[in-house]
Amino acid sequence: MVKIRPEFADEIKKFGGVDFNACYNCGNCTAVCPLSVTDNTFPRRLLRYTVLGMEEDIQASTDPWLCYYCGDCSSTCPRQANPGEIMMALRRYLTASYDWTGLSRKFYTSKKWGIGSLVLIGIVVILLFAFFLPFTADPAGLINEDGGVKINHFVKGMDGETFVKTIEIGDLVMAAIITFFLVSNIFNMYLKIVIRNAKKVKVPFSLYVKEAWNLFYHFGTQMRFSKCEGKSYWLLHWLLMSGYTLMFTVIVVFLPWFQTEKIHPIYHPQRFIGYYATFGILLAIIVWSVNRLRKSGEIHKYSHKTDWVFLIMLFLTTLTGIMLHIFRITGMVHFTYYTYVIHLAILVPMLLVEVPFSKWSHLAYRPLAIYFTNLVNKAAALKKK
Amino acid sequence: MTPDEVKYDVVVVGGGIAGQEAALNLANSDQQVLLVEKDLSIGGHMIHLSKVFPTLDCGACITTPKMSETVRHPNIRVSTFSEFTEIERLSDGTFTGLLTRHPKYVIEKDCTGCQDCEDACPVVVKDQYQYGLVGRKAAYVPFSISNPRVAAIDIENCILCGACERACPADAIDFTQKIEKTKVSAGTVIIATGFNLFDPDVIEKYGLGKHRNVITSMQMERQLVPTRPYNNVLRPKDGKMPDNIAYVLCVGSRDQTLGNPICSQVCCMYSAKQGQLLMGALPMADVTIYYLHIRAFGKGFEEFYQQSIGMGVEYVKGKVGTIDEKENGDLVLRYEDIREGSIKEATHDLVVLSVGMLANPEAGTLFMNNALELDEFGYIRQVDMLRNPASTNIEGVFVAGTASGPMDIPDSIASSGAAAAEALSYLKRKS
Amino acid sequence: MKKRIGVYICECGSNISDYVDVEKVRDAVKDEEGVALAKITMFACADSTQQEIVNDIKEEKLDGMVVASCSPKLHLFTFRNVAERAGMNKYNYVQSNIREQVSWAHSDKPAEATEKAIRSVKAAIARAMLSEALVSPVISSENVALVVGAGIAGMRTALDMANTGTKVYLIDSDHFVGGRTAQWGEIFPTGETGREVITGFYDEVIKNENIILHTGCKAVSKAGSVGNFDIKLKIGSRGIKMDAAASGDFDERLEKAIAACPVSVADDFDFGLTNRKALYRSDGRMPALPVVDRENCTKCGECVKICPEIDIQIEETYEEIKVGSVIVATGFDPYEPSEGEFGYGEINNVITLQQFRRLIEISGEKLTYGDREIKTIAWIFCVGSRQTGVLKGENKYCSRHCCTSGIHAAVLARKKFDGITNIHFTRGVRTYGKLETIYEESSVAGDIYLQSYDDSVPVVSHENGIINVKVDDILTGDREMEIDVDLVVLVTGMVPRADKTIGDIMKIPTGLDKFFNEVHPKLKPVETVMDGIFLAGTAQGPKNITETLNVSHSAAIKAHALISGGEIELEPTMAKIDKKLCEWCGKCLEACPFKSIDKEEYEGKTVAVVNTSTCKGCGMCLPPCPVNAIQLTGFSDREIISMIDALAE
Amino acid sequence: MSSILVFSTEKISDPAIDLAGLLKQHYPPTVYTISVPCSSGIKPAWIMHAFEKGFDGVFIAADGTDCPFSETCTEKTAEIVARTHEIMEEKGMDKARLRMAAICSVCSQAFVKQVSGFSEYLEGSD
């Protein structure tokens, strides 16, 4: 027996659900969806849960993560109830519901919290650097033999190695915070989906191991996305994802290798990786921003405020990154240093907020959802046998 | 008809069941009526139907006598293959308009409908009265129970070979006929221009035209009538007798993406009817109807729907998402079985798209000085639904039948009674 | 005896030929005595076939005609007209029903069906051989109509007929006009209120010189037939001297008199939500005069003391009228749920849709019922309709208007009051045609729809002041859903009026749904089997207001066409006395329900004679005659015997 | 198969028999119908003639209370049946070979039940 909670729908509207009440349950959306399968029928079922306020069922469901928003459901919906957008809203809602701190919900539903947190962390970053102001005064000795700025000689009296070490420690602290929140959220997700699953099955340990390859496969390729119509979308998304992941890994794990004084030749992997990532990320930002502004295609019809914050932050990060690079190789010392600070003041809050609490978290949730779905479905199949 | 002005009490535009009914009601009340039909025969959509719900009388058995009553009524003059346009309301509350008679290139009074011209004609084109299932000649009698049952030359496809002229025993073929235009004045005008069928070509995912065993309900209707083209129910691709037929409901209706959010009101019932008829025609066949909601609302409809269930018609709640063709011509329907909440794929060897009604845009183009107001769906707007449902925004112009919205036959007939009664009141008020 | 009969055997498309071997039938009858030609046609009723028959009659000099096709109820008149067009007396035409009573009835046994068809056609031929050329008597008709029921249907019909020159008696058993429509507030789709609409109609009715309106009036008996019905009206009294309203302070005194009335009864107008006095007037209802409810008045005289215009002693009067046609527009009753049906009568806050519609009319700022502010409303659809499966009841039909009406009421409630949540427990929403827009509007606004089939319906329960509704929702994979609500509205449908007297008096048959039945939904949609008696509005079956107006208009124009000419052609079927045999005993007069037998002197004896203007041709006088001196035209001994012979062959 | 002659009435029971066909409610094909205006106008002589000509049974599908002519229809039709029964008795015939029942204008099911049951009875008594 389930109690109907009509007020739940209002909450989902805050997460970006639009017009979903118009649904008359014809099932067209589910039938046209290339990803919907017998064991996981969506989006109508999830939309129905939303209308009726069946929160537990939604939280135990992986379906929103299995949807890659090709928009076929919305564009053919006879009542224009935007089933695709409800899946998007539910992804935001789920992100918030996995987050035990409650911050995610605040970031999503309150403008004050969303923007405030970013600004606050940005200020903290700037203040940390401000302690060393003014940065090394005499620019003359800070130019390399190849004409570039010595990036690691910010601070008077701190040698390059120590500087990189310091920043690296900062990086690792940030990574640890991110990891802590993300992993605990993931554990929460695991509890909701696998432990309290609707199919009431216990997943044997061997299955965890057997299905693990899926996790990596889907993380690396996002093959499910390509099942949606429009391969170019998959490619664009993949470019962004791979570029972003590469950069993240390089900065957090291989900073001394990446942030070198020496300016390597253009074909050097260090620069090559940077360019590849910049290209992928920038292309994606431009295409998506234009689409969102034009509201072209179902998936860009509705933009939640967090979608814009995300795009803008990513864009500013990339832009300051590019500027930093140009200033450095052209030997503009002060510009380089100040831009570096601004770059970090954007990058750090973006990562801290977006990765565990907001949009970026789908990087982890999507492949995990596929993994968990397989676990539950296969365990259920075993039980049936 | 002479080119001089001709006077009538009432001009009825449209000779379908609604127009005939309105004309007969007024003629029986001693009014002089001109009935204008743009097609070669009166009868509208109804004459092409097989049996009609919920009584299962054959459509022809109801319509043909009404058609002959109309044509023979001393107070009614019928003008087929004609248009009545440029209608103007005069200051005294009467109307004038232009009656345009297109040439059939056949002298109507001489033609006996023997069809010798048809045999002689070498041109074959798709037969619109059989909804393209078979062909017809360029010299042809529209359909076997047409009224008037006279031949016409389809001049657009005619190659002017003269074979029909030579074959005609009555010398009734006359290629010199011209368009005739007559100014007509009338006390009141009734618009009964009916509806257009939705064309499911625009729904790509259903593959009409691409998958040959996907047909429209009107094509099925033609396969079920006594005057049917194949004398059997066959699937078009290979002529096989189908034994597992699917009906897809709400094709073109209740769909915002197609610009028609309203329900067409008849598709559920005619599908239930065709299901019953198929059970009789192909006793071994399975019929499955995929529906959203069954709109069995009229007198005897619910009972009729229950009867179809009793006869073995299967009803599945869920809108069909896509239709794909297999190599052997069978079709795979993908849908969500709402009751079970699961996705299913079902294979059928014939799929019927139960197409809905759309407004006939013609109604809006008939008037000169006053624009006839239409509603948001393109139907003629009824301005006084709670007092005089047949009234339009132009005083003295009344609407009958599906020109004002989707309706079944009994509702059309009732609304024609309303149009006739309001027109009569209008005439009496003026006199 | 005729010699040249044309026989046409209709395939009716395939309706007949699928089961009856029509060629065999043709071969079996073509050499019968008197048969000049026997043909098979695909559609005998098609215009071209009709023309062919006309030509045959003329060219072959036929003097009799048989068409073996569908039921004569459909096409007897069609073929009689064909005969007339060809110059043959139409009563020389006989129709043999080989569709409804042969091919369809025996589609399971084609060989036997063919045999039955042969005999049936032979019987028809035998009858045609003996048929007489008759002249239909023409009677004069009163251009006067009686419209029973002054709701929206009755008023529409009355106005139409009056506007086209017919004198109309418009009667209603209630003391106020407007019927059900007057009870409703805002009406979908125009948003006008029922009261506005009815007041408009009433003003027109009062202004129209051709309409005589009697409220509190019933028809109590009917005699005569089409063109000349004799109807007796019983006109009840309002209990008010009619010129009362003229005096200046009448209103004031009346208010006091009403307050003084000690009687308080449930007000039907509000479906019992409120009470009224035995002396009452109804705000905004027409006519705007008060009424003494004679059934509940205790004749205490308190009111008369204050207001001497009130006369509780006035008796009802009777009036006899002669009318050409009767239009029955008596409307419907809302379905009254039985005790315990979805908690009705057992749980406090369970009411019907009609009560709810009154409730929103009489509510102020807040929507309250039973001292409880209403926020969450459960709407249970199809109550009293579509009673199949686990639902017990006789009403198998769909009530047509209730989905729209219920959803519209929910939308109104949401608009008019703050914070309303609507949960609809449906069995599949049937907002057909453009009415779909209200369904869409309500869902977009956030109304929640659940659906069940007839194998599992919503359950309303009540515990510690909490009303709970639950259902297995097929839209959520048959999961059991529940919600606590403040009010349950049973969306009740339409049932025929409980008061059946008008049907009994007018002899109108009812259909399977117990509503009055038309002859044929497409051919004779507002006509009853009783010539001259028509149906308008929901007396015929559930309809919304626009549909009601459509059929009311239709009934008006059909009745007008029938009686406005002043003459009506009758069937010539009548009793005929063989004066030679008759030995006046009076038994025929005794048997005749129309007293159409007179006495006459003939060759020195008293014999019976039939009054042809009042004889209806029922034949009731035939069997009692001890000397078999009476024959019925068209059903004479010779004809019947010859048919029996042919059938028994 | 036993043959039955049905006297139906034009306005009331004949529509019910039509309806039976419309709804494909089957009954024995040796049931034949002669339609008259009112069941209380059937002459016993006609019924007796049908027996003489070989009909096994005669069924009067009476108007009952729906009779458009008179509310006395039922009793008058019953009188006709009673009188015919007397004649049949005199001739030593089984009275049960004549039956009557009121069939309302939509009582197709009742009609089918009546004539089918009657037919079975007549078969059994052969």
Short mmCIF file of C-alpha atoms in Angstrom, two decimals, chain C residues 301-495:
data_model
loop_
_atom_site.label_atom_id
_atom_site.label_comp_id
_atom_site.label_asym_id
_atom_site.label_seq_id
_atom_site.Cartn_x
_atom_site.Cartn_y
_atom_site.Cartn_z
CA GLY C 301 -52.51 29.22 8.97
CA GLU C 302 -49.55 31.13 10.48
CA CYS C 303 -48.54 32.47 7.11
CA VAL C 304 -52.03 33.57 6.14
CA LYS C 305 -52.19 35.72 9.24
CA ILE C 306 -49.24 37.77 8.01
CA CYS C 307 -49.88 37.49 4.33
CA PRO C 308 -53.54 37.14 3.35
CA GLU C 309 -52.62 36.66 -0.32
CA ILE C 310 -51.65 33.12 0.60
CA ASP C 311 -54.48 30.69 0.18
CA ILE C 312 -53.71 27.25 1.43
CA GLN C 313 -57.15 26.04 0.46
CA ILE C 314 -56.95 26.51 -3.31
CA GLU C 315 -57.57 23.22 -5.04
CA GLU C 316 -56.05 21.96 -8.24
CA THR C 317 -58.00 22.38 -11.48
CA TYR C 318 -58.37 20.21 -14.55
CA GLU C 319 -58.21 21.23 -18.17
CA GLU C 320 -58.83 19.19 -21.28
CA ILE C 321 -56.84 20.08 -24.33
CA LYS C 322 -56.68 18.84 -27.89
CA VAL C 323 -53.23 18.66 -29.44
CA GLY C 324 -51.77 17.30 -32.65
CA SER C 325 -48.50 16.19 -31.17
CA VAL C 326 -46.85 15.53 -27.83
CA ILE C 327 -43.19 16.10 -27.05
CA VAL C 328 -41.91 14.36 -23.96
CA ALA C 329 -39.04 16.25 -22.34
CA THR C 330 -39.19 14.99 -18.80
CA GLY C 331 -35.44 14.76 -18.24
CA PHE C 332 -33.55 12.54 -15.86
CA ASP C 333 -32.92 11.87 -12.20
CA PRO C 334 -29.40 11.71 -10.83
CA TYR C 335 -28.50 8.22 -9.76
CA GLU C 336 -29.14 7.77 -6.05
CA PRO C 337 -26.40 5.54 -4.64
CA SER C 338 -27.62 2.78 -2.43
CA GLU C 339 -26.83 2.75 1.29
CA GLY C 340 -23.17 1.92 1.72
CA GLU C 341 -22.26 2.25 -1.97
CA PHE C 342 -18.76 3.75 -1.72
CA GLY C 343 -19.66 4.74 1.84
CA TYR C 344 -22.71 6.78 0.77
CA GLY C 345 -25.13 7.26 3.63
CA GLU C 346 -22.75 5.57 6.05
CA ILE C 347 -19.79 7.91 6.04
CA ASN C 348 -20.55 11.56 6.63
CA ASN C 349 -18.50 13.28 3.98
CA VAL C 350 -19.56 11.17 1.02
CA ILE C 351 -21.84 13.09 -1.34
CA THR C 352 -22.95 12.91 -4.96
CA LEU C 353 -21.72 15.06 -7.84
CA GLN C 354 -25.06 16.83 -7.99
CA GLN C 355 -24.87 17.65 -4.31
CA PHE C 356 -21.34 18.90 -4.78
CA ARG C 357 -22.39 21.18 -7.61
CA ARG C 358 -24.99 22.70 -5.31
CA LEU C 359 -22.44 22.81 -2.50
CA ILE C 360 -20.07 25.04 -4.44
CA GLU C 361 -23.03 27.27 -5.31
CA ILE C 362 -24.09 27.75 -1.70
CA SER C 363 -20.59 27.88 -0.18
CA GLY C 364 -18.98 31.16 0.78
CA GLU C 365 -15.25 31.88 0.82
CA LYS C 366 -14.34 28.49 2.15
CA LEU C 367 -15.52 25.13 0.95
CA THR C 368 -16.92 23.34 3.95
CA TYR C 369 -19.07 20.30 4.44
CA GLY C 370 -20.18 18.83 7.74
CA ASP C 371 -18.17 21.45 9.70
CA ARG C 372 -15.01 20.41 7.96
CA GLU C 373 -13.01 22.56 5.62
CA ILE C 374 -12.47 20.69 2.39
CA LYS C 375 -8.98 20.58 0.96
CA THR C 376 -8.52 17.13 -0.53
CA ILE C 377 -11.34 15.66 -2.57
CA ALA C 378 -11.62 12.13 -3.89
CA TRP C 379 -13.79 11.84 -7.01
CA ILE C 380 -15.15 8.39 -7.67
CA PHE C 381 -16.39 8.03 -11.23
CA CYS C 382 -18.97 5.75 -12.88
CA VAL C 383 -21.14 5.55 -9.79
CA GLY C 384 -24.42 4.12 -11.00
CA SER C 385 -23.10 3.61 -14.51
CA ARG C 386 -21.27 0.77 -16.27
CA GLN C 387 -22.25 -1.60 -13.49
CA THR C 388 -20.37 -4.69 -14.55
CA GLY C 389 -17.83 -6.91 -12.87
CA VAL C 390 -17.78 -6.48 -9.11
CA LEU C 391 -20.17 -3.53 -9.32
CA LYS C 392 -23.67 -4.66 -8.58
CA GLY C 393 -26.52 -2.91 -10.31
CA GLU C 394 -28.68 -2.83 -13.37
CA ASN C 395 -27.22 0.13 -15.21
CA LYS C 396 -24.94 -1.28 -17.87
CA TYR C 397 -24.80 1.93 -19.85
CA CYS C 398 -22.29 4.75 -19.71
CA SER C 399 -23.88 7.97 -18.53
CA ARG C 400 -21.94 9.99 -21.04
CA HIS C 401 -21.81 13.39 -19.33
CA CYS C 402 -20.41 12.49 -15.91
CA CYS C 403 -16.68 12.33 -16.72
CA THR C 404 -16.81 15.85 -18.12
CA SER C 405 -19.17 17.09 -15.48
CA GLY C 406 -17.14 15.64 -12.60
CA ILE C 407 -13.84 16.96 -13.92
CA HIS C 408 -15.41 20.35 -14.57
CA ALA C 409 -16.70 20.47 -10.99
CA ALA C 410 -13.20 19.63 -9.76
CA VAL C 411 -11.72 22.40 -11.89
CA LEU C 412 -14.32 24.84 -10.58
CA ALA C 413 -13.54 23.88 -7.00
CA ARG C 414 -9.85 24.41 -7.59
CA LYS C 415 -10.51 27.83 -9.13
CA LYS C 416 -12.98 28.99 -6.55
CA PHE C 417 -11.30 27.82 -3.36
CA ASP C 418 -7.71 27.85 -2.17
CA GLY C 419 -5.55 24.80 -1.80
CA ILE C 420 -7.86 22.19 -3.28
CA THR C 421 -6.34 18.85 -4.22
CA ASN C 422 -8.37 16.65 -6.55
CA ILE C 423 -7.79 12.91 -6.79
CA HIS C 424 -9.87 11.24 -9.48
CA PHE C 425 -10.66 7.54 -9.19
CA THR C 426 -11.72 6.78 -12.74
CA ARG C 427 -12.53 3.78 -14.85
CA GLY C 428 -11.03 5.36 -17.94
CA VAL C 429 -11.81 9.00 -18.62
CA ARG C 430 -14.39 9.54 -21.34
CA THR C 431 -14.10 13.21 -22.20
CA TYR C 432 -14.97 12.71 -25.85
CA GLY C 433 -14.49 15.25 -28.62
CA LYS C 434 -13.62 18.78 -27.62
CA LEU C 435 -14.48 17.95 -24.03
CA GLU C 436 -10.98 16.47 -23.90
CA THR C 437 -9.75 20.01 -23.22
CA ILE C 438 -11.22 20.04 -19.70
CA TYR C 439 -9.45 16.78 -18.89
CA GLU C 440 -6.19 18.21 -20.11
CA GLU C 441 -6.76 21.48 -18.27
CA SER C 442 -7.41 19.68 -15.01
CA SER C 443 -4.38 17.39 -15.27
CA VAL C 444 -2.07 20.25 -16.18
CA ALA C 445 -3.35 22.08 -13.11
CA GLY C 446 -2.25 19.10 -11.01
CA ASP C 447 -5.34 16.93 -10.60
CA ILE C 448 -4.30 13.34 -10.09
CA TYR C 449 -6.00 10.55 -12.03
CA LEU C 450 -6.09 6.93 -11.02
CA GLN C 451 -7.80 4.17 -12.91
CA SER C 452 -9.27 0.81 -12.13
CA TYR C 453 -11.22 -1.72 -14.14
CA ASP C 454 -14.50 -3.26 -13.15
CA ASP C 455 -12.77 -6.18 -11.44
CA SER C 456 -11.51 -3.92 -8.68
CA VAL C 457 -13.04 -0.62 -7.65
CA PRO C 458 -12.13 2.06 -5.11
CA VAL C 459 -12.80 1.32 -1.46
CA VAL C 460 -13.89 4.13 0.86
CA SER C 461 -13.28 3.55 4.55
CA HIS C 462 -13.61 5.62 7.66
CA GLU C 463 -11.79 5.43 10.95
CA ASN C 464 -11.33 7.98 13.74
CA GLY C 465 -12.62 10.77 11.59
CA ILE C 466 -10.22 9.97 8.76
CA ILE C 467 -11.76 9.13 5.43
CA ASN C 468 -9.53 6.98 3.31
CA VAL C 469 -9.93 5.91 -0.31
CA LYS C 470 -7.85 3.19 -1.87
CA VAL C 471 -7.67 1.45 -5.19
CA ASP C 472 -5.46 -0.87 -7.24
CA ASP C 473 -4.23 1.64 -9.77
CA ILE C 474 -3.62 0.11 -13.17
CA LEU C 475 -1.64 3.17 -14.21
CA THR C 476 0.95 2.31 -11.57
CA GLY C 477 1.30 -1.35 -12.42
CA ASP C 478 -1.74 -2.33 -10.37
CA ARG C 479 -0.16 -1.11 -7.11
CA GLU C 480 -2.53 -0.36 -4.29
CA MET C 481 -2.65 3.40 -3.75
CA GLU C 482 -4.43 5.21 -0.96
CA ILE C 483 -5.07 8.71 0.26
CA ASP C 484 -6.83 10.38 3.16
CA VAL C 485 -9.37 12.92 2.02
CA ASP C 486 -11.81 15.47 3.40
CA LEU C 487 -14.62 14.73 1.01
CA VAL C 488 -15.62 11.95 -1.34
CA VAL C 489 -17.69 12.98 -4.35
CA LEU C 490 -19.51 10.15 -6.09
CA VAL C 491 -19.72 11.12 -9.75
CA THR C 492 -23.21 9.80 -10.25
CA GLY C 493 -24.74 9.39 -13.66
CA MET C 494 -28.20 9.82 -15.08
CA VAL C 495 -31.08 7.44 -14.58
#
